[in-house]
Structure formats: C-alpha cells, structure tokens
CSV table of C-alpha atoms in Angstrom, one decimal:
chain,number,residue,atom,x,y,z
X,1281,MET,CA,-132.5,173.1,117.2
X,1282,PHE,CA,-129.9,172.4,114.4
X,1283,ALA,CA,-130.9,173.6,110.9
X,1284,ASP,CA,-128.8,172.6,108.0
X,1285,SER,CA,-131.1,173.5,105.0
X,1286,ALA,CA,-133.5,176.4,104.1
X,1287,LYS,CA,-135.6,177.9,101.0
X,1288,ILE,CA,-135.4,181.7,100.7
X,1289,PHE,CA,-136.4,184.3,98.1
X,1290,ILE,CA,-133.9,186.9,97.2
X,1291,LYS,CA,-134.3,190.0,95.3
X,1292,SER,CA,-131.7,193.0,94.5
X,1293,GLY,CA,-132.8,196.5,94.1
X,1294,LYS,CA,-134.2,198.2,91.1
X,1295,GLY,CA,-132.1,200.9,89.2
X,1296,GLY,CA,-133.8,204.5,89.8
X,1297,ASP,CA,-135.5,206.1,86.5
X,1298,GLY,CA,-133.5,209.1,84.9
X,1299,HIS,CA,-135.4,212.3,85.3
X,1300,VAL,CA,-136.7,214.7,82.8
X,1301,SER,CA,-136.5,218.5,83.4
X,1302,PHE,CA,-135.1,221.7,82.0
X,1303,ARG,CA,-133.3,224.4,83.4
X,1304,ARG,CA,-135.5,227.5,84.0
X,1305,GLU,CA,-133.5,230.4,85.3
X,1306,LEU,CA,-133.7,234.1,84.8
X,1307,TYR,CA,-131.0,235.6,82.7
X,1308,VAL,CA,-130.5,231.9,81.4
X,1309,PRO,CA,-132.5,232.2,78.0
X,1310,ALA,CA,-131.5,228.5,76.8
X,1311,GLY,CA,-130.8,226.4,79.9
X,1312,GLY,CA,-131.4,223.0,78.1
X,1313,PRO,CA,-132.1,219.6,79.8
X,1314,ASP,CA,-130.8,219.2,83.6
X,1315,GLY,CA,-132.6,215.8,84.3
X,1316,GLY,CA,-130.2,213.7,86.5
X,1317,ASP,CA,-129.4,209.9,86.6
X,1318,GLY,CA,-131.2,207.3,88.8
X,1319,GLY,CA,-129.2,205.6,91.5
X,1320,LYS,CA,-128.1,202.1,91.5
X,1321,GLY,CA,-130.0,199.3,93.0
X,1322,GLY,CA,-128.7,197.4,96.1
X,1323,ASP,CA,-126.8,194.1,95.7
X,1324,ILE,CA,-127.8,191.1,97.6
X,1325,ILE,CA,-124.3,189.8,99.0
X,1326,PHE,CA,-123.9,186.6,101.3
X,1327,GLN,CA,-121.2,186.7,103.8
X,1328,VAL,CA,-119.6,184.1,106.2
X,1329,ASP,CA,-120.1,184.7,109.8
X,1330,GLU,CA,-117.9,182.9,112.2
X,1331,GLY,CA,-120.3,183.1,115.0
X,1332,LEU,CA,-122.9,181.0,113.1
X,1333,ASN,CA,-123.2,177.3,113.0
X,1334,THR,CA,-126.8,177.0,111.8
X,1335,LEU,CA,-129.3,177.9,109.3
X,1336,MET,CA,-132.0,178.5,112.1
X,1337,ASP,CA,-132.4,182.2,111.3
X,1338,PHE,CA,-133.7,181.3,108.0
X,1339,ARG,CA,-136.7,179.4,108.9
X,1340,HIS,CA,-138.4,182.4,110.4
X,1341,VAL,CA,-137.3,184.9,107.7
X,1342,ARG,CA,-137.6,183.6,104.1
X,1343,LYS,CA,-137.7,187.1,102.0
X,1344,TYR,CA,-134.8,189.2,101.4
X,1345,VAL,CA,-135.0,192.3,99.4
X,1346,ALA,CA,-132.2,194.9,98.6
X,1347,GLN,CA,-133.2,198.6,98.7
X,1348,SER,CA,-133.9,200.1,95.0
X,1349,GLY,CA,-132.0,203.3,93.6
X,1350,GLU,CA,-133.9,206.6,93.7
X,1351,GLU,CA,-135.1,208.5,90.8
X,1352,GLY,CA,-132.6,211.3,89.5
X,1353,GLY,CA,-133.7,214.9,90.1
X,1354,LYS,CA,-133.6,218.2,88.2
X,1355,ARG,CA,-130.5,220.4,88.1
X,1356,ARG,CA,-128.4,217.3,87.4
X,1357,CYS,CA,-128.9,215.5,90.6
X,1358,HIS,CA,-128.2,212.0,90.8
X,1359,GLY,CA,-130.7,209.8,92.7
X,1360,ALA,CA,-129.3,207.9,95.8
X,1361,ASN,CA,-127.9,204.5,95.3
X,1362,GLY,CA,-129.9,201.7,97.0
X,1363,SER,CA,-128.1,200.1,100.1
X,1364,ASP,CA,-126.7,196.5,99.8
X,1365,LEU,CA,-128.4,193.9,101.7
X,1366,VAL,CA,-125.7,191.4,103.4
X,1367,ILE,CA,-127.0,188.1,104.5
X,1368,LYS,CA,-124.7,186.3,107.1
X,1369,VAL,CA,-124.5,182.6,106.7
X,1370,PRO,CA,-122.2,180.1,108.6
X,1371,GLU,CA,-119.1,178.6,106.9
X,1372,GLY,CA,-119.9,175.7,104.8
X,1373,THR,CA,-123.0,177.1,103.5
X,1374,VAL,CA,-123.8,176.1,99.8
X,1375,ILE,CA,-126.1,178.4,97.9
X,1376,LYS,CA,-128.2,176.4,95.1
X,1377,ASP,CA,-130.6,177.6,92.7
X,1378,PHE,CA,-133.9,176.1,94.0
X,1379,GLU,CA,-135.5,174.9,90.6
X,1380,SER,CA,-132.3,173.5,89.0
X,1381,GLY,CA,-130.4,172.4,92.1
X,1382,LYS,CA,-127.2,173.7,90.6
X,1383,VAL,CA,-124.6,175.3,93.0
X,1384,ILE,CA,-124.3,179.2,92.8
X,1385,ALA,CA,-121.6,179.4,95.5
X,1386,ASP,CA,-120.2,177.6,98.2
X,1387,MET,CA,-119.3,179.8,101.3
X,1388,SER,CA,-116.3,178.0,102.2
X,1389,GLY,CA,-112.4,178.4,102.1
X,1390,GLU,CA,-111.5,181.8,100.7
X,1391,ASN,CA,-114.8,182.6,99.7
X,1392,ARG,CA,-116.0,184.8,102.6
X,1393,ARG,CA,-118.1,187.2,100.8
X,1394,LYS,CA,-119.9,186.9,97.3
X,1395,VAL,CA,-122.4,189.0,95.5
X,1396,ILE,CA,-125.4,186.8,94.3
X,1397,LEU,CA,-127.5,189.2,92.8
X,1398,LYS,CA,-126.6,192.7,91.1
X,1399,GLY,CA,-128.8,195.7,91.7
X,1400,GLY,CA,-130.2,197.3,88.4
X,1401,LYS,CA,-128.2,200.3,87.0
X,1402,GLY,CA,-129.7,203.7,87.3
X,1403,GLY,CA,-131.2,205.2,84.2
X,1404,LEU,CA,-129.8,208.2,82.4
X,1405,GLY,CA,-131.6,211.5,82.6
X,1406,ASN,CA,-132.5,213.6,79.5
X,1407,MET,CA,-129.2,216.0,79.9
X,1408,HIS,CA,-127.4,212.8,78.3
X,1409,TYR,CA,-129.9,212.9,75.3
X,1410,ALA,CA,-129.3,216.5,73.9
X,1411,THR,CA,-127.7,216.7,70.5
X,1412,SER,CA,-127.4,219.3,67.7
X,1413,THR,CA,-130.7,218.2,66.2
X,1414,MET,CA,-132.6,217.3,69.3
X,1415,GLN,CA,-131.6,220.1,71.8
X,1416,ALA,CA,-134.7,219.7,74.1
X,1417,PRO,CA,-135.3,215.8,74.6
X,1418,LYS,CA,-138.4,214.9,76.6
X,1419,TYR,CA,-137.4,211.5,77.4
X,1420,ALA,CA,-135.1,209.8,80.0
X,1421,GLN,CA,-133.9,206.2,80.4
X,1422,PRO,CA,-135.6,204.1,82.9
X,1423,GLY,CA,-133.6,202.2,85.7
X,1424,GLN,CA,-132.5,198.7,85.0
X,1425,PRO,CA,-134.9,196.1,86.8
X,1426,SER,CA,-134.0,194.0,89.5
X,1427,GLN,CA,-133.0,190.3,89.8
X,1428,GLU,CA,-134.7,187.7,91.8
X,1429,LEU,CA,-134.3,184.1,92.6
X,1430,TRP,CA,-135.5,181.4,94.9
X,1431,VAL,CA,-132.3,179.6,96.4
X,1432,LYS,CA,-131.8,176.7,98.7
X,1433,LEU,CA,-129.1,177.1,101.3
X,1434,GLU,CA,-127.5,173.7,102.6
X,1435,LEU,CA,-124.9,173.5,105.3
X,1436,LYS,CA,-122.4,170.9,104.8
X,1437,VAL,CA,-120.1,170.5,107.8
X,1438,ILE,CA,-116.3,171.1,107.0
X,1439,ALA,CA,-114.2,168.4,108.7
X,1440,ASP,CA,-111.1,166.3,107.7
X,1441,VAL,CA,-112.4,163.0,109.0
X,1442,GLY,CA,-116.3,161.6,109.1
X,1443,LEU,CA,-117.4,158.8,111.3
X,1444,VAL,CA,-120.1,156.8,109.4
X,1445,GLY,CA,-122.1,153.8,110.4
X,1446,PHE,CA,-125.1,152.4,111.6
X,1447,PRO,CA,-127.0,153.7,114.7
X,1448,ASN,CA,-125.8,152.9,118.2
X,1449,VAL,CA,-122.3,151.6,117.0
X,1450,GLY,CA,-120.2,154.2,119.4
X,1451,LYS,CA,-119.6,157.0,117.0
X,1452,SER,CA,-120.7,159.6,119.3
X,1453,THR,CA,-118.7,158.0,122.4
X,1454,LEU,CA,-115.5,157.6,120.0
X,1455,LEU,CA,-115.7,161.4,119.1
X,1456,SER,CA,-116.0,162.2,122.9
X,1457,VAL,CA,-113.2,160.6,123.8
X,1458,VAL,CA,-110.6,161.6,121.2
X,1459,SER,CA,-111.8,165.4,120.9
X,1460,ASN,CA,-113.2,168.2,122.8
X,1461,ALA,CA,-116.6,167.5,121.3
X,1462,ARG,CA,-119.7,166.5,123.8
X,1463,PRO,CA,-122.2,164.9,121.7
X,1464,GLN,CA,-125.2,163.5,123.7
X,1465,ILE,CA,-124.8,159.9,124.0
X,1466,ALA,CA,-127.4,157.3,125.1
X,1467,ASN,CA,-128.1,153.5,124.8
X,1468,TYR,CA,-130.7,153.8,122.1
X,1469,HIS,CA,-131.0,154.4,118.2
X,1470,PHE,CA,-130.8,157.9,116.7
X,1471,THR,CA,-129.2,159.6,119.9
X,1472,THR,CA,-127.3,161.7,117.3
X,1473,LEU,CA,-129.8,163.7,115.1
X,1474,ASN,CA,-127.3,166.2,114.2
X,1475,PRO,CA,-123.7,166.3,113.0
X,1476,HIS,CA,-121.0,167.1,115.8
X,1477,LEU,CA,-117.6,168.4,115.2
X,1478,GLY,CA,-114.5,167.9,117.2
X,1479,VAL,CA,-110.6,168.7,117.1
X,1480,VAL,CA,-108.4,166.0,117.7
X,1481,ASP,CA,-105.2,167.1,119.0
X,1482,LEU,CA,-102.4,164.7,118.5
X,1483,GLY,CA,-99.7,167.0,120.0
X,1484,GLY,CA,-96.7,168.7,118.4
X,1485,GLY,CA,-99.2,170.9,116.2
X,1486,ALA,CA,-100.7,167.7,114.9
X,1487,GLY,CA,-104.2,167.0,114.5
X,1488,PHE,CA,-107.6,167.2,112.4
X,1489,VAL,CA,-111.2,167.8,112.6
X,1490,MET,CA,-113.4,165.0,113.0
X,1491,ALA,CA,-117.0,164.7,112.3
X,1492,ASP,CA,-119.8,162.3,113.9
X,1493,ILE,CA,-122.2,161.7,111.2
X,1494,PRO,CA,-125.6,160.5,112.5
X,1495,GLY,CA,-126.4,157.0,112.0
X,1496,LEU,CA,-127.3,155.8,108.5
X,1497,ILE,CA,-129.6,153.2,107.5
X,1498,GLU,CA,-130.4,151.1,104.3
X,1499,GLY,CA,-132.0,153.3,101.8
X,1500,ALA,CA,-130.6,156.3,102.9
X,1501,SER,CA,-129.3,157.4,99.6
X,1502,GLU,CA,-133.0,157.2,98.5
X,1503,GLY,CA,-134.1,159.6,101.1
X,1504,VAL,CA,-135.2,156.9,103.5
X,1505,GLY,CA,-135.4,158.2,107.1
X,1506,LEU,CA,-133.3,161.3,107.1
X,1507,GLY,CA,-130.6,159.8,104.7
X,1508,HIS,CA,-129.9,162.7,102.6
X,1509,ALA,CA,-129.6,165.3,105.4
X,1510,PHE,CA,-127.0,163.1,106.9
X,1511,LEU,CA,-125.2,162.1,103.7
X,1512,LYS,CA,-124.7,165.6,102.7
X,1513,HIS,CA,-122.4,166.3,105.6
X,1514,ILE,CA,-119.8,163.5,104.3
X,1515,GLU,CA,-119.2,165.3,101.1
X,1516,ARG,CA,-116.4,167.5,102.5
X,1517,THR,CA,-114.6,164.9,104.7
X,1518,LYS,CA,-111.5,163.6,103.1
X,1519,VAL,CA,-111.0,160.4,105.3
X,1520,LEU,CA,-113.8,158.1,106.3
X,1521,ILE,CA,-113.8,155.8,109.4
X,1522,HIS,CA,-116.4,152.9,109.4
X,1523,VAL,CA,-117.3,152.3,112.7
X,1524,VAL,CA,-118.9,148.9,113.5
X,1525,ASP,CA,-120.1,147.1,116.6
X,1526,GLY,CA,-117.5,144.3,116.7
X,1527,ALA,CA,-119.4,142.7,119.5
X,1528,SER,CA,-122.4,142.4,117.5
X,1529,VAL,CA,-124.4,143.5,120.7
X,1530,GLU,CA,-127.6,143.9,118.8
X,1531,GLY,CA,-126.9,140.7,116.4
X,1532,ARG,CA,-126.0,142.8,113.6
X,1533,ASP,CA,-123.1,141.5,111.3
X,1534,PRO,CA,-120.3,144.2,111.0
X,1535,VAL,CA,-119.4,142.9,107.7
X,1536,GLU,CA,-122.6,143.4,106.0
X,1537,ASP,CA,-123.0,146.6,107.8
X,1538,ILE,CA,-120.1,148.1,106.2
X,1539,LYS,CA,-121.1,146.7,102.7
X,1540,THR,CA,-124.6,148.3,103.2
X,1541,ILE,CA,-123.1,151.6,104.2
X,1542,LEU,CA,-120.4,151.6,101.0
X,1543,LYS,CA,-123.6,150.8,98.9
X,1544,GLU,CA,-125.3,153.9,100.2
X,1545,LEU,CA,-122.4,156.2,99.8
X,1546,GLU,CA,-121.7,155.0,96.2
X,1547,ALA,CA,-125.4,155.6,95.3
X,1548,TYR,CA,-125.4,159.1,96.7
X,1549,ASN,CA,-122.0,160.1,95.5
X,1550,PRO,CA,-119.5,157.5,93.8
X,1551,GLU,CA,-116.7,159.9,94.5
X,1552,LEU,CA,-117.2,159.2,98.3
X,1553,VAL,CA,-116.0,155.5,98.0
X,1554,LYS,CA,-112.9,156.6,96.3
X,1555,ARG,CA,-111.5,158.4,99.4
X,1556,PRO,CA,-109.5,156.8,102.0
X,1557,GLN,CA,-111.3,154.6,104.4
X,1558,VAL,CA,-110.5,152.8,107.7
X,1559,ILE,CA,-112.6,150.3,109.6
X,1560,ALA,CA,-113.0,150.9,113.5
X,1561,ALA,CA,-114.2,147.7,115.1
X,1562,ASN,CA,-115.7,149.2,118.4
X,1563,LYS,CA,-116.7,147.5,121.5
X,1564,MET,CA,-113.9,144.8,121.4
X,1565,ASP,CA,-113.8,144.7,125.2
X,1566,ALA,CA,-117.1,143.1,125.2
X,1567,VAL,CA,-115.6,140.0,123.1
X,1568,TYR,CA,-114.4,137.2,125.2
X,1569,GLY,CA,-111.3,135.2,124.6
X,1570,ASP,CA,-110.1,134.7,121.1
X,1571,GLU,CA,-113.7,135.4,119.4
X,1572,GLY,CA,-112.3,138.7,118.4
X,1573,GLU,CA,-108.9,138.0,116.5
X,1574,ASP,CA,-110.2,134.6,115.0
X,1575,GLY,CA,-113.9,135.7,114.5
X,1576,ILE,CA,-115.1,139.1,113.4
X,1577,LEU,CA,-111.5,140.7,113.1
X,1578,LYS,CA,-110.3,138.2,110.7
X,1579,ARG,CA,-113.5,138.3,108.7
X,1580,LEU,CA,-113.4,142.2,108.5
X,1581,ARG,CA,-109.7,141.8,107.4
X,1582,GLN,CA,-110.0,139.1,104.6
X,1583,GLU,CA,-113.0,141.3,103.2
X,1584,PHE,CA,-111.8,144.8,103.3
X,1585,GLU,CA,-108.1,145.1,103.8
X,1586,PRO,CA,-107.4,143.7,100.2
X,1587,LEU,CA,-109.5,146.9,99.2
X,1588,GLY,CA,-107.1,149.1,101.3
X,1589,MET,CA,-109.1,149.5,104.3
X,1590,LYS,CA,-107.1,148.7,107.4
X,1591,VAL,CA,-109.1,147.3,110.4
X,1592,PHE,CA,-108.5,148.7,114.0
X,1593,ALA,CA,-109.7,146.8,117.0
X,1594,LEU,CA,-110.7,149.2,119.9
X,1595,SER,CA,-112.8,150.3,122.6
X,1596,ALA,CA,-114.0,153.7,122.7
X,1597,VAL,CA,-114.8,153.3,126.3
X,1598,SER,CA,-111.5,152.1,127.7
X,1599,GLY,CA,-109.3,153.9,125.0
X,1600,LYS,CA,-107.8,150.7,123.9
X,1601,GLY,CA,-106.6,150.8,120.2
X,1602,VAL,CA,-107.8,154.4,119.8
X,1603,LYS,CA,-104.3,156.0,119.6
X,1604,GLU,CA,-103.1,153.5,116.7
X,1605,LEU,CA,-106.4,154.4,115.0
X,1606,LEU,CA,-105.8,158.1,115.1
X,1607,TYR,CA,-102.2,158.1,114.1
X,1608,HIS,CA,-103.2,156.0,111.1
X,1609,VAL,CA,-105.8,158.5,110.1
X,1610,ASN,CA,-103.3,161.3,110.4
X,1611,GLU,CA,-101.0,159.6,108.1
X,1612,LEU,CA,-103.7,159.0,105.4
X,1613,LEU,CA,-104.6,162.8,105.8
X,1614,LYS,CA,-100.9,163.6,104.8
X,1615,THR,CA,-101.5,161.4,101.4
X,1616,VAL,CA,-104.6,163.7,100.3
X,1617,ASP,CA,-104.8,167.2,99.1
X,1618,ASP,CA,-105.1,169.4,102.3
X,1619,ALA,CA,-107.1,172.3,100.3
X,1620,PRO,CA,-110.5,172.2,101.6
X,1621,ILE,CA,-113.3,170.7,99.2
X,1622,ILE,CA,-115.2,173.5,97.9
X,1623,PHE,CA,-118.1,173.0,95.4
X,1624,GLU,CA,-117.7,174.7,92.2
X,1625,PRO,CA,-120.3,177.1,90.9
X,1626,GLU,CA,-122.6,175.2,88.3
X,1627,PHE,CA,-125.1,178.1,87.9
X,1628,GLU,CA,-125.0,181.7,86.4
X,1629,LEU,CA,-127.9,183.9,86.5
X,1630,GLU,CA,-128.2,185.1,82.9
X,1631,PHE,CA,-129.5,188.9,83.3
X,1632,GLN,CA,-131.4,190.1,80.5
X,1633,ASP,CA,-131.1,194.1,80.3
X,1634,ASP,CA,-134.6,194.9,78.8
X,1635,ARG,CA,-134.5,198.4,80.0
X,1636,SER,CA,-136.2,200.2,77.1
X,1637,LEU,CA,-134.4,203.2,75.5
X,1638,PRO,CA,-136.7,206.2,76.0
X,1639,TYR,CA,-139.2,207.6,73.5
X,1640,THR,CA,-142.0,210.1,73.7
X,1641,VAL,CA,-145.4,210.3,72.4
X,1642,GLU,CA,-146.7,213.6,71.7
X,1643,LYS,CA,-149.6,215.6,69.9
X,1644,ALA,CA,-148.2,218.5,68.0
X,1645,GLU,CA,-150.2,222.0,67.2
X,1646,ASN,CA,-151.0,221.0,63.9
X,1647,GLY,CA,-152.7,217.7,64.9
X,1648,VAL,CA,-149.7,215.6,64.1
X,1649,TYR,CA,-148.6,212.9,66.7
X,1650,VAL,CA,-144.8,212.8,67.1
X,1651,VAL,CA,-143.0,210.0,68.2
X,1652,GLU,CA,-139.3,210.5,69.0
X,1653,GLY,CA,-136.5,209.1,71.1
X,1654,PRO,CA,-133.3,207.0,70.9
X,1655,ARG,CA,-135.2,203.9,70.5
X,1656,ILE,CA,-137.0,205.2,67.6
X,1657,GLU,CA,-133.8,206.3,65.9
X,1658,LYS,CA,-132.1,203.0,66.6
X,1659,MET,CA,-134.9,201.0,65.2
X,1660,LEU,CA,-135.1,203.2,62.1
X,1661,GLY,CA,-131.3,203.0,61.4
X,1662,TYR,CA,-131.6,199.1,61.1
X,1663,THR,CA,-134.9,198.5,59.3
X,1664,ASN,CA,-135.6,198.8,55.9
X,1665,LEU,CA,-139.2,199.9,55.4
X,1666,GLU,CA,-139.1,199.3,51.7
X,1667,SER,CA,-138.9,195.6,51.9
X,1668,GLU,CA,-141.9,193.5,52.9
X,1669,LYS,CA,-140.0,192.0,55.9
X,1670,GLY,CA,-138.8,195.3,56.9
X,1671,PHE,CA,-142.4,196.9,57.1
X,1672,ASP,CA,-143.8,193.8,58.9
X,1673,PHE,CA,-141.0,194.0,61.5
X,1674,PHE,CA,-141.9,197.8,61.9
X,1675,GLN,CA,-145.6,197.1,62.5
X,1676,LYS,CA,-144.6,194.3,65.0
X,1677,PHE,CA,-142.2,196.8,66.5
X,1678,LEU,CA,-145.1,199.4,67.2
X,1679,LYS,CA,-147.2,196.9,68.6
X,1680,ASN,CA,-144.7,195.0,71.2
X,1681,THR,CA,-143.1,198.3,72.4
X,1682,GLY,CA,-146.3,199.7,73.5
X,1683,ILE,CA,-145.8,202.6,71.0
X,1684,LEU,CA,-149.5,202.2,69.4
X,1685,ALA,CA,-151.0,201.7,72.9
X,1686,ASP,CA,-149.5,205.2,74.0
X,1687,LEU,CA,-150.6,206.6,70.8
X,1688,GLU,CA,-154.3,205.4,71.7
X,1689,LYS,CA,-154.0,207.0,75.1
X,1690,ALA,CA,-152.8,210.3,73.7
X,1691,GLY,CA,-156.3,210.2,71.7
X,1692,ILE,CA,-154.9,209.2,68.0
X,1693,GLU,CA,-157.8,208.3,65.8
X,1694,GLU,CA,-157.9,206.6,62.4
X,1695,GLY,CA,-156.7,208.8,59.7
X,1696,ASP,CA,-154.4,210.9,62.0
X,1697,THR,CA,-151.0,211.5,60.8
X,1698,VAL,CA,-147.9,210.1,62.9
X,1699,ARG,CA,-144.4,211.5,62.3
X,1700,MET,CA,-141.3,209.7,63.3
X,1701,TYR,CA,-138.4,211.9,62.5
X,1702,GLY,CA,-138.3,211.9,58.6
X,1703,LEU,CA,-140.9,209.2,58.4
X,1704,GLU,CA,-144.6,210.2,58.3
X,1705,PHE,CA,-147.5,207.6,58.1
X,1706,ASP,CA,-151.6,207.7,58.6
X,1707,TYR,CA,-152.8,205.7,61.5
X,1708,TYR,CA,-155.3,202.9,60.8
X,1709,LYS,CA,-156.4,199.9,63.0
C-alpha cells in the first residue's frame, strides 16, 4: 500500500540537571563544590533513505522521542549525553508544522539530513557557582527543557514531467510504453490510485523522469475525491503533459477536459499553469478518416496552441507519434531551470529557554530563612525596591518563581524573617 502522508509527534531529549555536591576527603579540609554538569538531550534528526519510497512506516508508529541527558554527578562527573533519534524518510518528503501547515524542511536535493528539534542543554553543576563571597553554593542549574511538535509528513514525487488528465485517458499506458515503469493498467476508471515514476531514455545520455499522476476530476482542488492527494505530486514537475482521449471513446470533450484540468491546477497552485505544457491527444488510432485532423486536433490546436501548448496526435498502444512528443518535451526541459524544485522553509520553532537560574531556600540556626543563588542576585541587581513599581515587581517575582511556595514548604510562618543577601524583610501573607 502506498502512503504519501502521515501525522507524527516528535520530541527531543531534555537536558540533564546539574549536580550539587561537595568534596569530602581526608586531608582535604576545604574541598569545595564538585557537582558536575548534566548531559545534553538528544536531537530529532530527519534523514533521507534511498531505499524508501513510501511513508507507510509512520502509519504504525506515530510517536518519536529522543533520549534525555543524564544528571551530573559528584567529583565533577559530567552526565552522559542523550542519544539522537534519526528518523528515516524517502526523498521528496516535506516536513510541515501540523497546526500552521508551514514548511519546516524539504528532504530533497542536497538536503539529506536535517536537525528538526534540538535537545536541551545540560545544566551547570554547583562547581561553577563558587565565588569569593559564596564558596559553598548549594544550588545547581536545571537542564534545558525538551522541544516537542506535531508534524505532518507529505511525500511529493520528484519528477521532471507529469502526466495529467481525467481517468481512463491512457496516462498509465503511455508511461509503460516510454519508460521502465510497469503501472497497473485496466479499462476502468481510477485504475491508478498511486503516482508511478518511470525513466524515459532518449539515448545519448538524454532523458528525464516522468510521473503518472492519478486521474483528476472536477473539484479536485477543493478536495473532491482524492484531489489534494493527487495534486500535491504535480508541484515538483517542470513540464506538464495533458493527456486527453482524442477519440472521445466515453463521449467526453477533450477541449473541455483540458479547460477543467487547467482550472483545477490554477485553483490549487497558480504557479502550476505557468509551467511549460504540452497536449497529447491519445487513442488517435481509433479515429477514422479525416475526423482527427479536421475535427478534434483542429479544435485543440486552435484553442491551445496560441497559449503556447503544442498539440501532438499519438497512440500509446501502437507507439505512433510518441517519439515526437518525447523529443519536444526534452527540448522544453532545456528551457527551464534544471535545479530540483525545493520548498523553502517557512516555519522556525521559537525555543524559549526558560531554565531557571538556581536558588536555594533554607532555614538558618537563628530561625532566619535564607534565600540565595544566581537568580536572586540577578533580580536584585536590576530591581529598585525603593520605588513602588520596583517593589510590586519584587512581590510578583517571589510569587511567580515559586519562592514563596518554597518558603511555605520550609515551614515559614507570619512574622518570620527572610534574608536575601543584604535585604531582610518580615514574611506576611
């Protein structure tokens, strides 16, 4: 079964917390802090695997989580880094943010390996916080949190030429005749349910990749039938071949069919109709006498050749007229940029480093509650407690950072004294 889209949850690893410890050895009277740093969390990495051509694996496993970093240890031991998680996808996979639909990365061209989510950095151990005034810090830095995201994977085939048209007009037959592809062929609508690729070899090193896009219907751009599932595979093609039933075996009007397809292409992506296009009037071997040249071919040429769309009469079954079509398409490809069509990134995950600088809350022997640490020093450094606004900010800081909750856990009661470096105040609810 061919699968060309999937929704999955990805999460990088959390950074390991820094460690709090002190060197305690015989004959080392003032060992000082020796808590080590936490390890880095693992990244989420997407990588192209040439052996894959479907997203079927993601229908069974939808959650991908990288390993978190380990906590630092005593004796300055660094915590182990978390292992990266490599997710393998087929070439042509577009990774999008599920909520906004914006492109995060296109795994095509030279983009073979991409870090999508970065693991959190490990926190610093207390050995980093020793100063001349704070020689025994009892705090360490927590690890950076992980990143997580729901993403949508879309596989858009990579081909130079796309065959488009209504069902049962002979697209699959044409592809099987001109390339090494062997699509399923039958005389009923929607035989082709999945895009098929084939390599067209014109000799002398010339050639291109052709894709048989499943039959479109009116309303495809609005999602009617499997419209979006089919239209997305046309987006990378550089030249479009409109295949029509020139014999009108089923009573359809080829001119109206092309107009309908053009309308659906423009509604889905206006850039598609600006690409070089050719019309292949298939099944012309079933047209008798002069009905072809004077009938449908004349109408097609009058309607579309002024728009730059050359019309070719052919029979995919007998091969008549096929070679002329292929060589013309090859010449058209020389006029367009040969670089692969890559979807540029539109989405960048904004990572908020909300790691709290460490602090401690302790009750001293004299009954005073002592709050200290780099976070407290930083706050006091930019807060003017003499002003009304500064004091209001100070109160909100104590509440929002959880310091008041920590003081209550430590057993503080109304009227008890709290000391923050040179600042002392009485606690009241």
